[in-house]
mmCIF file of C-alpha atoms and ligand atoms in Angstrom:
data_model
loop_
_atom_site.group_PDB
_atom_site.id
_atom_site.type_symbol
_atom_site.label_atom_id
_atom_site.label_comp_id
_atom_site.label_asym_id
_atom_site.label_seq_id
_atom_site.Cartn_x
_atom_site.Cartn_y
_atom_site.Cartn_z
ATOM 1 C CA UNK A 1 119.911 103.408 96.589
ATOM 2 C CA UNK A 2 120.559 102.065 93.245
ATOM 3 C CA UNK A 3 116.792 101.494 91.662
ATOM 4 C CA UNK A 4 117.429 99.930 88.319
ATOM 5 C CA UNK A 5 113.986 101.001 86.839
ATOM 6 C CA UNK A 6 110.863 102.922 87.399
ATOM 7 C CA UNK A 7 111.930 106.518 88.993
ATOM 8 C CA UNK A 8 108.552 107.968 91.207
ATOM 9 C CA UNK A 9 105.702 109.353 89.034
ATOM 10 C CA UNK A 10 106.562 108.038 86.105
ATOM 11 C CA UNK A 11 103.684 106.099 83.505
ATOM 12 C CA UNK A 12 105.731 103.818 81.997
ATOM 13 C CA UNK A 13 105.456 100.206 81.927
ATOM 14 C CA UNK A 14 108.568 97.946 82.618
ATOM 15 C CA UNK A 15 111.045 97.679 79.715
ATOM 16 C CA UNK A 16 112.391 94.591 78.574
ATOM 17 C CA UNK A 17 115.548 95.727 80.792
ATOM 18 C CA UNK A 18 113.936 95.563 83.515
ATOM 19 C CA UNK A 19 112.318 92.286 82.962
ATOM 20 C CA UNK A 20 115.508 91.021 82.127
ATOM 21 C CA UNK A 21 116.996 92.676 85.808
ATOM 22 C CA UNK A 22 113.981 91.261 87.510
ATOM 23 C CA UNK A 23 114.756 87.935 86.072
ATOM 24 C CA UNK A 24 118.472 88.312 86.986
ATOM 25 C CA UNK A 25 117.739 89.098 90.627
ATOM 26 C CA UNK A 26 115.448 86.171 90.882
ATOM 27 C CA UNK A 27 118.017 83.863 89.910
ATOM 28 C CA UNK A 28 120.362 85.176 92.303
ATOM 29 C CA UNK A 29 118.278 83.530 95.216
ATOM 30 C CA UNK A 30 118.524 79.775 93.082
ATOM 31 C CA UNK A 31 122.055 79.513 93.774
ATOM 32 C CA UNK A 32 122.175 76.435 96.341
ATOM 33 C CA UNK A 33 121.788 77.436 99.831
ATOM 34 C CA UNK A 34 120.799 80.946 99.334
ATOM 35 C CA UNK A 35 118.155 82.239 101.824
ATOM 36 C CA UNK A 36 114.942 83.795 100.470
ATOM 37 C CA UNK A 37 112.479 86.176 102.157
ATOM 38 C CA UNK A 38 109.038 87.199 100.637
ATOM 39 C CA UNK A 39 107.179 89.981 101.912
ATOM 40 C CA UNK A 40 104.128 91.611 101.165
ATOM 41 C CA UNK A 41 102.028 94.688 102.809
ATOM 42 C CA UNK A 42 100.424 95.020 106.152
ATOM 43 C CA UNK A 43 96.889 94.303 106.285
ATOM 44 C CA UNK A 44 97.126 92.288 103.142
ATOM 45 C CA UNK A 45 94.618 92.045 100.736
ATOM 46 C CA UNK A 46 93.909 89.001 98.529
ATOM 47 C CA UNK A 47 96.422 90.524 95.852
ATOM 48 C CA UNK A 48 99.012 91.067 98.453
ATOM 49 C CA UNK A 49 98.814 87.594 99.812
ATOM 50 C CA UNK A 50 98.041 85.639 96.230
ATOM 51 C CA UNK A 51 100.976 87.302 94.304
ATOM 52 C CA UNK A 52 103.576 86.392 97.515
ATOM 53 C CA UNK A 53 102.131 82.721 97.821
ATOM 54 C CA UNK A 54 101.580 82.259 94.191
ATOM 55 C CA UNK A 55 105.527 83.352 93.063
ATOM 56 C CA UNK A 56 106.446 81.441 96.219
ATOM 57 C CA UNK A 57 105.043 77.982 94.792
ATOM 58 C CA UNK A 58 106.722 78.982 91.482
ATOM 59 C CA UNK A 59 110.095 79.769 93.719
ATOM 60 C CA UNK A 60 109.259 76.151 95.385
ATOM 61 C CA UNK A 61 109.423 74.899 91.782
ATOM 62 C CA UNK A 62 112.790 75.964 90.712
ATOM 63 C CA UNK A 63 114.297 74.452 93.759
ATOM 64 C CA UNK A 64 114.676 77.223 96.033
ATOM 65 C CA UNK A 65 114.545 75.510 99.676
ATOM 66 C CA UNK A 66 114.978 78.182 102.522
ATOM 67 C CA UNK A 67 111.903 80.344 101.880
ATOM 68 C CA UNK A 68 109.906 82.672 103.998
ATOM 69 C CA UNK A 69 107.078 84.686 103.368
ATOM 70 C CA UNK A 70 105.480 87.060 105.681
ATOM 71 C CA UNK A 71 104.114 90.714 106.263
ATOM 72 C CA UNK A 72 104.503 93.072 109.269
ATOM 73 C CA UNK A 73 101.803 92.606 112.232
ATOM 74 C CA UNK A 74 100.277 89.481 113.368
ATOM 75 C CA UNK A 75 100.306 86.523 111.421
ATOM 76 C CA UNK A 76 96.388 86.325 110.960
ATOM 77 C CA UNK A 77 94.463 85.739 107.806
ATOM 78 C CA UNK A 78 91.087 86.663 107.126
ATOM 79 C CA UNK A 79 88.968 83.104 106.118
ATOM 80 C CA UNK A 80 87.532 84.378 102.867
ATOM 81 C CA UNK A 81 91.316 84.848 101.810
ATOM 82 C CA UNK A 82 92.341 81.483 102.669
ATOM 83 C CA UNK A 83 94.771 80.115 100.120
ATOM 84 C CA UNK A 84 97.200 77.363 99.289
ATOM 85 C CA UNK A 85 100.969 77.764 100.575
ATOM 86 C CA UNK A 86 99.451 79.436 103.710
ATOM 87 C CA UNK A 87 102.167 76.596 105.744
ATOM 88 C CA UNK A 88 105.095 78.844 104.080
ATOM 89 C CA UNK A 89 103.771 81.709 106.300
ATOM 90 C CA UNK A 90 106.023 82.791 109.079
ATOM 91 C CA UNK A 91 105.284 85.517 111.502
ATOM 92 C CA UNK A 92 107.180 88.673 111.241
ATOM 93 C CA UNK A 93 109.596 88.357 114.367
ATOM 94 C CA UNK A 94 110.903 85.019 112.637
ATOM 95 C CA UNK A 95 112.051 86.422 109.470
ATOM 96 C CA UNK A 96 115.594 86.199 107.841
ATOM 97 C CA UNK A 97 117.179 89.254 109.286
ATOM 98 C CA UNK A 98 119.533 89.141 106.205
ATOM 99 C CA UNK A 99 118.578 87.035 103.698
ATOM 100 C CA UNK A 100 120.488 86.693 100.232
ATOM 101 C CA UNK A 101 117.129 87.896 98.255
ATOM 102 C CA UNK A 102 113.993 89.804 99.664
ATOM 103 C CA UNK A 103 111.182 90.381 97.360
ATOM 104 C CA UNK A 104 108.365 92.502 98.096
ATOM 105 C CA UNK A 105 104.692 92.517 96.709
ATOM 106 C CA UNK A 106 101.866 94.691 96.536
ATOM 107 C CA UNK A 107 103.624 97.769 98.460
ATOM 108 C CA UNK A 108 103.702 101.300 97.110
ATOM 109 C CA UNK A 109 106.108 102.275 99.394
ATOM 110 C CA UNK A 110 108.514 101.178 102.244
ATOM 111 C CA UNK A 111 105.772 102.413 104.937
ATOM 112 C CA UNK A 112 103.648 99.447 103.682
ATOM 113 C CA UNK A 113 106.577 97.097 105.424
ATOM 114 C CA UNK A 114 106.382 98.118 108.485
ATOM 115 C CA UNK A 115 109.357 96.744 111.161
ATOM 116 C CA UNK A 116 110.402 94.666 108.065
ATOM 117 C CA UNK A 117 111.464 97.618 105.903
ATOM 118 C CA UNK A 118 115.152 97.073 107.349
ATOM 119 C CA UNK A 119 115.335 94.045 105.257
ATOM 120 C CA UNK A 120 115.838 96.325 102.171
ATOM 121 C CA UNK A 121 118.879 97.291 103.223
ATOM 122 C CA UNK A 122 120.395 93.705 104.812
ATOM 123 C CA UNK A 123 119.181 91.727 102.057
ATOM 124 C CA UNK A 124 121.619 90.952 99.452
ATOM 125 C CA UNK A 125 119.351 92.025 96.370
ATOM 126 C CA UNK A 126 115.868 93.906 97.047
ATOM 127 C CA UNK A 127 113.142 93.411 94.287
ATOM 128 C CA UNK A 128 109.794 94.979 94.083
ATOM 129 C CA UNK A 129 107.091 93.476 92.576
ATOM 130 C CA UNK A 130 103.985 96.096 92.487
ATOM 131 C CA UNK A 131 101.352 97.852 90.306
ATOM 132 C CA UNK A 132 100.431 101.427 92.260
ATOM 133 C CA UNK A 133 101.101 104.292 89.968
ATOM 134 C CA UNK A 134 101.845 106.094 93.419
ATOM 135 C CA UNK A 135 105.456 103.581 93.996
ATOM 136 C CA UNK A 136 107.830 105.579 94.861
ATOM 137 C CA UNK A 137 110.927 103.636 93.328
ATOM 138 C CA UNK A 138 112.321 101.940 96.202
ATOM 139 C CA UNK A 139 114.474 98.557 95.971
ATOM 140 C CA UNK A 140 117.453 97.681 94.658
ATOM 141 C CA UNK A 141 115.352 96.117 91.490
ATOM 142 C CA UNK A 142 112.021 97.206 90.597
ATOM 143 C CA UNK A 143 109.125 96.150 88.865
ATOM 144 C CA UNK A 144 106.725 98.297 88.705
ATOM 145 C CA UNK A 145 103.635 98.440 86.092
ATOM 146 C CA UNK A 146 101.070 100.633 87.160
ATOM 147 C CA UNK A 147 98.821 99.324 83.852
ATOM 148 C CA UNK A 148 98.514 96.020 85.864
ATOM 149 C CA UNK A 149 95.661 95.355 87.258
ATOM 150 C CA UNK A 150 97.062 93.523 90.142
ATOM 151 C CA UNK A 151 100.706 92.536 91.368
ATOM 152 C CA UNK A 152 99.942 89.089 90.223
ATOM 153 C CA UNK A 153 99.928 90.022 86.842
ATOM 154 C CA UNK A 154 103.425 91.167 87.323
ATOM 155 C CA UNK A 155 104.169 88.068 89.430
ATOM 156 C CA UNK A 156 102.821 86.189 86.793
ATOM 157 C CA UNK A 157 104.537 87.021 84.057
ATOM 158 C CA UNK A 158 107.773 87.010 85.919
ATOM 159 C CA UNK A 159 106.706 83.434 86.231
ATOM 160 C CA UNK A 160 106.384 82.609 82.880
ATOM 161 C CA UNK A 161 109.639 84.445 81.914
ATOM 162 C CA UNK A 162 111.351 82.183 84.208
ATOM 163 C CA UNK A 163 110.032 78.922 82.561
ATOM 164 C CA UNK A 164 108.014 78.057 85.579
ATOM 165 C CA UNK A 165 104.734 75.781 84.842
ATOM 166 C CA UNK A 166 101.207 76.631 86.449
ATOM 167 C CA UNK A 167 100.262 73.891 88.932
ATOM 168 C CA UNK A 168 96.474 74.593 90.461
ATOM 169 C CA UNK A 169 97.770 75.688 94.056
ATOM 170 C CA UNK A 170 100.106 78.391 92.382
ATOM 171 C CA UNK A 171 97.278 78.934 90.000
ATOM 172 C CA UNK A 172 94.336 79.436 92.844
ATOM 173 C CA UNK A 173 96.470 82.103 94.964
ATOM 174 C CA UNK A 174 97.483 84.378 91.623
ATOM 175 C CA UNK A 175 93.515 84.088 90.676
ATOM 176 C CA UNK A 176 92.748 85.363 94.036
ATOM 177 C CA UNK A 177 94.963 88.449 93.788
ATOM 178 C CA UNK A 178 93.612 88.900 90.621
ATOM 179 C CA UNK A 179 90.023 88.636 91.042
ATOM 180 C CA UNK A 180 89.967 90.235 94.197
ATOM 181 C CA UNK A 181 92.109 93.433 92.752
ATOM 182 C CA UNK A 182 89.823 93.853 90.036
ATOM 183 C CA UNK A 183 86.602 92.850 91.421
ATOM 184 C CA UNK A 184 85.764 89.938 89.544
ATOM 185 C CA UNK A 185 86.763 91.162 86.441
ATOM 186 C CA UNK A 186 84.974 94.803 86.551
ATOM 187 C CA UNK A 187 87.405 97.429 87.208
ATOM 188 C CA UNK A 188 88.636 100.080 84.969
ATOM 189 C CA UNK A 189 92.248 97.882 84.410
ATOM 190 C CA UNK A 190 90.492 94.595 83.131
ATOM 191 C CA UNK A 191 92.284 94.381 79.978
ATOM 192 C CA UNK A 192 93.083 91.538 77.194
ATOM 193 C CA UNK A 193 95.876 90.857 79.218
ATOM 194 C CA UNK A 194 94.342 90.237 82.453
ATOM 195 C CA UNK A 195 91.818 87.735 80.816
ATOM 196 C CA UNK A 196 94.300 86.019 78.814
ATOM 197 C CA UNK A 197 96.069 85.734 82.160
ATOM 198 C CA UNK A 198 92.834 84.561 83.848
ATOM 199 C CA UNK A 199 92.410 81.754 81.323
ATOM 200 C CA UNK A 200 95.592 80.244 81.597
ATOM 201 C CA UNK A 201 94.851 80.208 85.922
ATOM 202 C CA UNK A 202 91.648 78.866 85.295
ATOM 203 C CA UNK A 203 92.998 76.023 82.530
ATOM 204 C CA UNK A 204 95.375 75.133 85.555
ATOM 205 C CA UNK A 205 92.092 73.607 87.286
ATOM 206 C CA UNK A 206 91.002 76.203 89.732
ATOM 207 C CA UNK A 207 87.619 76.028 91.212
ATOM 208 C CA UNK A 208 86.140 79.639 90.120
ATOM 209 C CA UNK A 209 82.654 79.032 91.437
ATOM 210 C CA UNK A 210 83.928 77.961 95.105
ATOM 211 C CA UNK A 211 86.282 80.820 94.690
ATOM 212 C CA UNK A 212 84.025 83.627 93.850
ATOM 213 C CA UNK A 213 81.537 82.032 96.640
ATOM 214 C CA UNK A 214 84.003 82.040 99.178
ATOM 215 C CA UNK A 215 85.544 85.559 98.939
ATOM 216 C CA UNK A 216 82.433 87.855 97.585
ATOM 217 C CA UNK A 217 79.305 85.897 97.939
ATOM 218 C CA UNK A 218 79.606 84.568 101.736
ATOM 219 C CA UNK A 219 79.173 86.580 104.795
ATOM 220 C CA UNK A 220 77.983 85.900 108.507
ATOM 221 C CA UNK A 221 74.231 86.968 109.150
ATOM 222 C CA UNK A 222 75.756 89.266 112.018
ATOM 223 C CA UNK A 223 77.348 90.528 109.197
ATOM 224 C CA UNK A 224 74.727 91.406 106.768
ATOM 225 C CA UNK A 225 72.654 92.831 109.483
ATOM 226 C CA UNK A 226 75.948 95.099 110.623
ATOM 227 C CA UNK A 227 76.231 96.316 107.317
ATOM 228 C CA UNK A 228 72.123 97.069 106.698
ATOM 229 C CA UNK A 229 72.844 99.434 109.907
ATOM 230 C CA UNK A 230 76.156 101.106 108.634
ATOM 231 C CA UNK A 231 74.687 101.466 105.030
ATOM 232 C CA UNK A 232 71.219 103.419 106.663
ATOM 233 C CA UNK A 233 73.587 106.085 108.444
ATOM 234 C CA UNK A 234 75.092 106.923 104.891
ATOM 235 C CA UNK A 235 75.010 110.275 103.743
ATOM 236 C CA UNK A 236 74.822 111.846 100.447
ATOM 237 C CA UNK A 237 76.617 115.162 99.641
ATOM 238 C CA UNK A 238 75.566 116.572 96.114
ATOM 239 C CA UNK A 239 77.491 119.486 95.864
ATOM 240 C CA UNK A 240 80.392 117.918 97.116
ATOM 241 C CA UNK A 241 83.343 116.944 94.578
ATOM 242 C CA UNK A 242 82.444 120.131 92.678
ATOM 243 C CA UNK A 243 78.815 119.101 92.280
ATOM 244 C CA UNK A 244 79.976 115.320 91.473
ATOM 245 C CA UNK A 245 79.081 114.220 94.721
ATOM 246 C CA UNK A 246 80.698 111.922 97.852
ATOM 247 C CA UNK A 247 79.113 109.746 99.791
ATOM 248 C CA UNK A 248 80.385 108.364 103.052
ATOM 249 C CA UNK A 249 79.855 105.907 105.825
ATOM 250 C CA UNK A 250 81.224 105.523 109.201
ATOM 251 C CA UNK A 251 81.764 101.984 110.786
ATOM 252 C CA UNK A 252 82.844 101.942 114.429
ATOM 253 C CA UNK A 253 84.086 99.619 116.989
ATOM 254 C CA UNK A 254 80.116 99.612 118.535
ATOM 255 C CA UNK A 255 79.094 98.241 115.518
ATOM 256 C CA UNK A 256 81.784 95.370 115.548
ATOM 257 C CA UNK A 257 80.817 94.649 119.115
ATOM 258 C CA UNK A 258 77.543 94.966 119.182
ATOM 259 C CA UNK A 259 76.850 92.311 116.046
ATOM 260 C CA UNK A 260 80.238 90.282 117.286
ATOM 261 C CA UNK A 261 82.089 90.796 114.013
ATOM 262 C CA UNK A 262 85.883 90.475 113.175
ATOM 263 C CA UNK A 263 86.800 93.746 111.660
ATOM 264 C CA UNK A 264 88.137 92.420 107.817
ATOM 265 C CA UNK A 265 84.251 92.034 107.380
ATOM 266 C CA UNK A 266 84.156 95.708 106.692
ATOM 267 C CA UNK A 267 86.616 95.585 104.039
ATOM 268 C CA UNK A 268 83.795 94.602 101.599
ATOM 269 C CA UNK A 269 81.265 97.075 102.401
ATOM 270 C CA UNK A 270 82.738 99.704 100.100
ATOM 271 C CA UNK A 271 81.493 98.218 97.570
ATOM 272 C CA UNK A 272 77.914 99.262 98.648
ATOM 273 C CA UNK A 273 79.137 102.667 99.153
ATOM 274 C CA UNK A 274 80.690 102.895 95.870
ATOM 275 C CA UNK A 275 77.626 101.873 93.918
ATOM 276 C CA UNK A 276 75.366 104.914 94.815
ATOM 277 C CA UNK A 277 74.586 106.302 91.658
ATOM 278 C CA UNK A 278 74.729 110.564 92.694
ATOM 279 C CA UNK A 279 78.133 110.120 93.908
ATOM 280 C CA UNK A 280 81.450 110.418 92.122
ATOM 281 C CA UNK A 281 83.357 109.521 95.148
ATOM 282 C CA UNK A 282 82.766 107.404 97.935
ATOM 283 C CA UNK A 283 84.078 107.314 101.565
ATOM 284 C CA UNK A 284 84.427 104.383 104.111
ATOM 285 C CA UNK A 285 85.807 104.440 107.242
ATOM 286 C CA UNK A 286 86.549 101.683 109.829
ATOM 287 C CA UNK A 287 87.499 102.532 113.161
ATOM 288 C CA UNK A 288 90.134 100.975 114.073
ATOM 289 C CA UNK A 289 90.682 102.741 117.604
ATOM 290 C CA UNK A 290 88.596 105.431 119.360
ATOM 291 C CA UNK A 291 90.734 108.215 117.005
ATOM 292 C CA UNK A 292 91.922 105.815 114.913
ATOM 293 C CA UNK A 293 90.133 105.061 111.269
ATOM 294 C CA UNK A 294 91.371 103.014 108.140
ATOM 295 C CA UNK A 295 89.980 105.234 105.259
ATOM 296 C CA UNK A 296 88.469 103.561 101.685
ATOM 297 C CA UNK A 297 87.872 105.838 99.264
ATOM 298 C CA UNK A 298 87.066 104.773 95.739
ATOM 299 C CA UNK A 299 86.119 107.748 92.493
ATOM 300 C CA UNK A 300 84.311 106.345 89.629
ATOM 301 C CA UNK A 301 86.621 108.834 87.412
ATOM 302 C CA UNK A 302 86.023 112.105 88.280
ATOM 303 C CA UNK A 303 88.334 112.678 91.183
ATOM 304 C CA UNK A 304 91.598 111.365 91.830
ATOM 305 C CA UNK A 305 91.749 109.905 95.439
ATOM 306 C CA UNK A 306 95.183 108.010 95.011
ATOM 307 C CA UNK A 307 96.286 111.823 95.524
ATOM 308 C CA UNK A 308 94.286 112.240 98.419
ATOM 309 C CA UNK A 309 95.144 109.175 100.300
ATOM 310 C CA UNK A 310 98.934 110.421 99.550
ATOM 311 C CA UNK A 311 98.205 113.535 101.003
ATOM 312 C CA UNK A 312 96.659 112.477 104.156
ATOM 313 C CA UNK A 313 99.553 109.510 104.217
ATOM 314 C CA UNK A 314 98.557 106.320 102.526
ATOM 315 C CA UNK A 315 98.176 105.529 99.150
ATOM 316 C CA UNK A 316 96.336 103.431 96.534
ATOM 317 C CA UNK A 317 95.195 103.872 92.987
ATOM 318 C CA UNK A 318 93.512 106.819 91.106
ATOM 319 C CA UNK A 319 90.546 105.410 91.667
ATOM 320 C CA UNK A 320 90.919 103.256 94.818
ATOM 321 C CA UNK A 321 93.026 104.022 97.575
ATOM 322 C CA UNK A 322 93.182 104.679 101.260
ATOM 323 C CA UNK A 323 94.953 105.930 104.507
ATOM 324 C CA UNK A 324 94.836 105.490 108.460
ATOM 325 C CA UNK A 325 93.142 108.586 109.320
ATOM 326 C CA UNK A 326 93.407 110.138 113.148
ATOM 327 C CA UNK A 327 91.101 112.106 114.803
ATOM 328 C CA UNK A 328 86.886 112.323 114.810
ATOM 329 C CA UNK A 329 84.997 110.483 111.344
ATOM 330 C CA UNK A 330 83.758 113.923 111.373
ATOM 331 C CA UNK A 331 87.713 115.521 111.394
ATOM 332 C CA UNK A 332 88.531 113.048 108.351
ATOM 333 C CA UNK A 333 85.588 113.736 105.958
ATOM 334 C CA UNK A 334 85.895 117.273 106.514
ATOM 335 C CA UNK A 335 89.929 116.752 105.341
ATOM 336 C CA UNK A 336 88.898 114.750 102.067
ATOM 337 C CA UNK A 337 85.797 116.671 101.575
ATOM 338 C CA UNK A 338 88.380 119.731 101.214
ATOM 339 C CA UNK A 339 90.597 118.470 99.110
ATOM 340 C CA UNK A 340 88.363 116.790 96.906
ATOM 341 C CA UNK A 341 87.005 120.428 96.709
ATOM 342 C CA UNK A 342 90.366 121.429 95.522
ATOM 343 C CA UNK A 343 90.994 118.859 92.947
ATOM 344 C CA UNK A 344 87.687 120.547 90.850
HETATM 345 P P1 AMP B 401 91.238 99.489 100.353
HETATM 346 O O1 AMP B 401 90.329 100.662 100.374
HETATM 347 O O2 AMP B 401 91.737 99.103 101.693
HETATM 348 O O3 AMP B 401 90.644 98.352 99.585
HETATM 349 O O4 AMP B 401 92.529 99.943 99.547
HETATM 350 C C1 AMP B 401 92.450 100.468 98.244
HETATM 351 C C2 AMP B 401 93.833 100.758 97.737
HETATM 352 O O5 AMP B 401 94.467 101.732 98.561
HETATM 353 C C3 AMP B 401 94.777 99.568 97.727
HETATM 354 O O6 AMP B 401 95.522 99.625 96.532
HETATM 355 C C4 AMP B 401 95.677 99.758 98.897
HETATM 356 O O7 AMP B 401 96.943 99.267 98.640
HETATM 357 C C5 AMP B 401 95.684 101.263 99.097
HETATM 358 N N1 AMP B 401 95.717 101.587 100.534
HETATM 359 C C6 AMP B 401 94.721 101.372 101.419
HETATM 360 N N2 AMP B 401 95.076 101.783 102.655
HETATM 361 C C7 AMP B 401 96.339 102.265 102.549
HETATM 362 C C8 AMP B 401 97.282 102.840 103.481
HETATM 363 N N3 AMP B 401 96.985 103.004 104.777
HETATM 364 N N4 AMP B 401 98.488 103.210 102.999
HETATM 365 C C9 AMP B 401 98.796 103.067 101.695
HETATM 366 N N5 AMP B 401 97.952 102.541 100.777
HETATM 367 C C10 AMP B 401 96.746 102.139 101.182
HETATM 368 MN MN1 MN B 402 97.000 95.534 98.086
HETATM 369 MN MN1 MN B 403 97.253 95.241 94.293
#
């Protein structure tokens, strides 16, 4: 495959090369007529979703008319990530099987496109549009800064490179990806750039309060109470980590049906796992199926759990990443909890 930039592992930020390729690829999908597909990962996350819908509105704007966007499984979006552009969604059956320019967002790799993954070969010109250290340099272009703090900073600035003006709806889904990536601001990646980036979104006329309400600071009763429950069965390791500590919690299917939740609820309880203080690392896992789990794991600096989740198949950040694990909870802590051992 010819990959124009980033080769796997590698630090390095995109060159003005590859900014240049990136830009060249995108205007390969402006010539009239051509056919453009936007992808993003399964199970999207705000930053998957935002970046897609965001450089979609900005595609919108420079006269592209046959566009798709889309991820693998079923077309269903949690309600705190409702966005603007959501009409542009189709679902994955209905996508271009060849269109003249794919891009993808938010994936590390071509697991994260599931039945879609094909596409990279049909499509006329592939570009990736992503921020995981872990990407392992797939796509025909690829754009690739793992100092980002979320694909829509890359998005973003593709944007602006291609003369495209903010509008609020373009504006609202690149703020979502970008406050929901770094949690609101507080991650380890928040730099100058990010809040430079964050003023110009919010000068565009977004509503940051309604926002911030509607994706962190709402959540069903049934909810709350679910996660009270979850939250007292945590446990505390010490020693674990080489002495640095993991905690972990275990959410199953009983606990979705006995409180009637919709499982993307869970995906912001590790956040209350990650705040307890003895632990360097800590664990979530969702059941998905009776031996089927999707695995959080976040370090606060200590360990590296990008290398984990890698390990056990997934992928993610060094300090937030995650993996579909198989078996017992029990099978799956014991897995990390051994090679977190080995990382110390
Ligand atoms: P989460 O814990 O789901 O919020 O995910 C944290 C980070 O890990 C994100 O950057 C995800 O892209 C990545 N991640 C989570 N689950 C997987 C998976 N099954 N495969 C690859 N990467 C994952
Ligand atoms: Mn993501
Ligand atoms: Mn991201």
């Amino acid at each position: 495959m010819n990959t124009t930039t980033l080769a796997a592992g590698t630090t390095g930020r995109p060159t003005e090369q590859d900014w240049a390729a990136a830009v060249n690829a995108v205007r390969s999908g402006l010539r009239p007529g051509a056919r453009v597909l936007l992808v993003c990962h399964v199970n999207p996350d705000g930053d998957a979703l935002g970046s897609m819908l965001g450089f979609a509105q900005g595609l919108r704007k420079l006269g592209v008319t046959s566009l798709q966007c889309t991820f693998p499984g079923a077309l269903s979006v949690p309600e705190p990530l409702h966005m603007p552009a959501m009409d542009l969604l189709i679902p994955e059956g209905a996508a271009d099987p060849a269109p003249d320019l794919l891009v993808t967002f938010d994936a590390a790799s071509e697991s994260r496109l599931g039945a879609l993954v094909d596409r990279l070969e049909t499509a006329t010109v592939s570009l990736v549009l992503d921020h995981h250290a872990s990407n392992t340099g797939f796509g025909k272009v690829s754009l690739v800064d793992p100092c980002a703090a979320a694909t829509s900073v890359v998005a973003a600035e593709l944007l602006r490179r291609l003369d495209v003006p903010l509008d609020r709806e373009m504006a609202e889904c690149l703020y979502i990806a970008l406050v929901t990536d770094t949690g609101s601001f507080k991650f380890d990646l928040t730099t100058p750039e990010v809040h430079e980036l964050a003023a110009r979104l919010v000068a565009a006329g977004i509503d940051v309060g309604a926002i911030s309400r509607r994706i962190f600071d709402s959540r069903p009763f049934g909810a709350v109470r679910m996660f009270g429950e979850v939250m007292g069965r945590a446990q505390l390791e010490p020693e674990s980590a080489g002495g640095r500590g993991l905690v972990y919690a275990v959410a199953t299917l009983d606990d979705l049906a006995k409180h009637q939740q919709p499982p993307y609820v869970l995906e912001a309880l590790i956040d209350s796992v990650r705040c307890v203080a003895e632990a360097d690392v800590a664990l979530l896992l969702k059941q998905v199926a009776p031996a089927e789990w999707a695995v959080s794991m976040r370090s606060k600096g200590g360990a590296d759990v990008s290398r984990i989740a890698v390990e056990l198949g997934g992928g993610g950040h060094r300090l937030a990443a995650g993996f579909t694990g198989h078996g017992t909870a029990e099978q799956i802590i014991d897995a990390v909890r051994g090679r977190l051992a080995a990382q110390f």
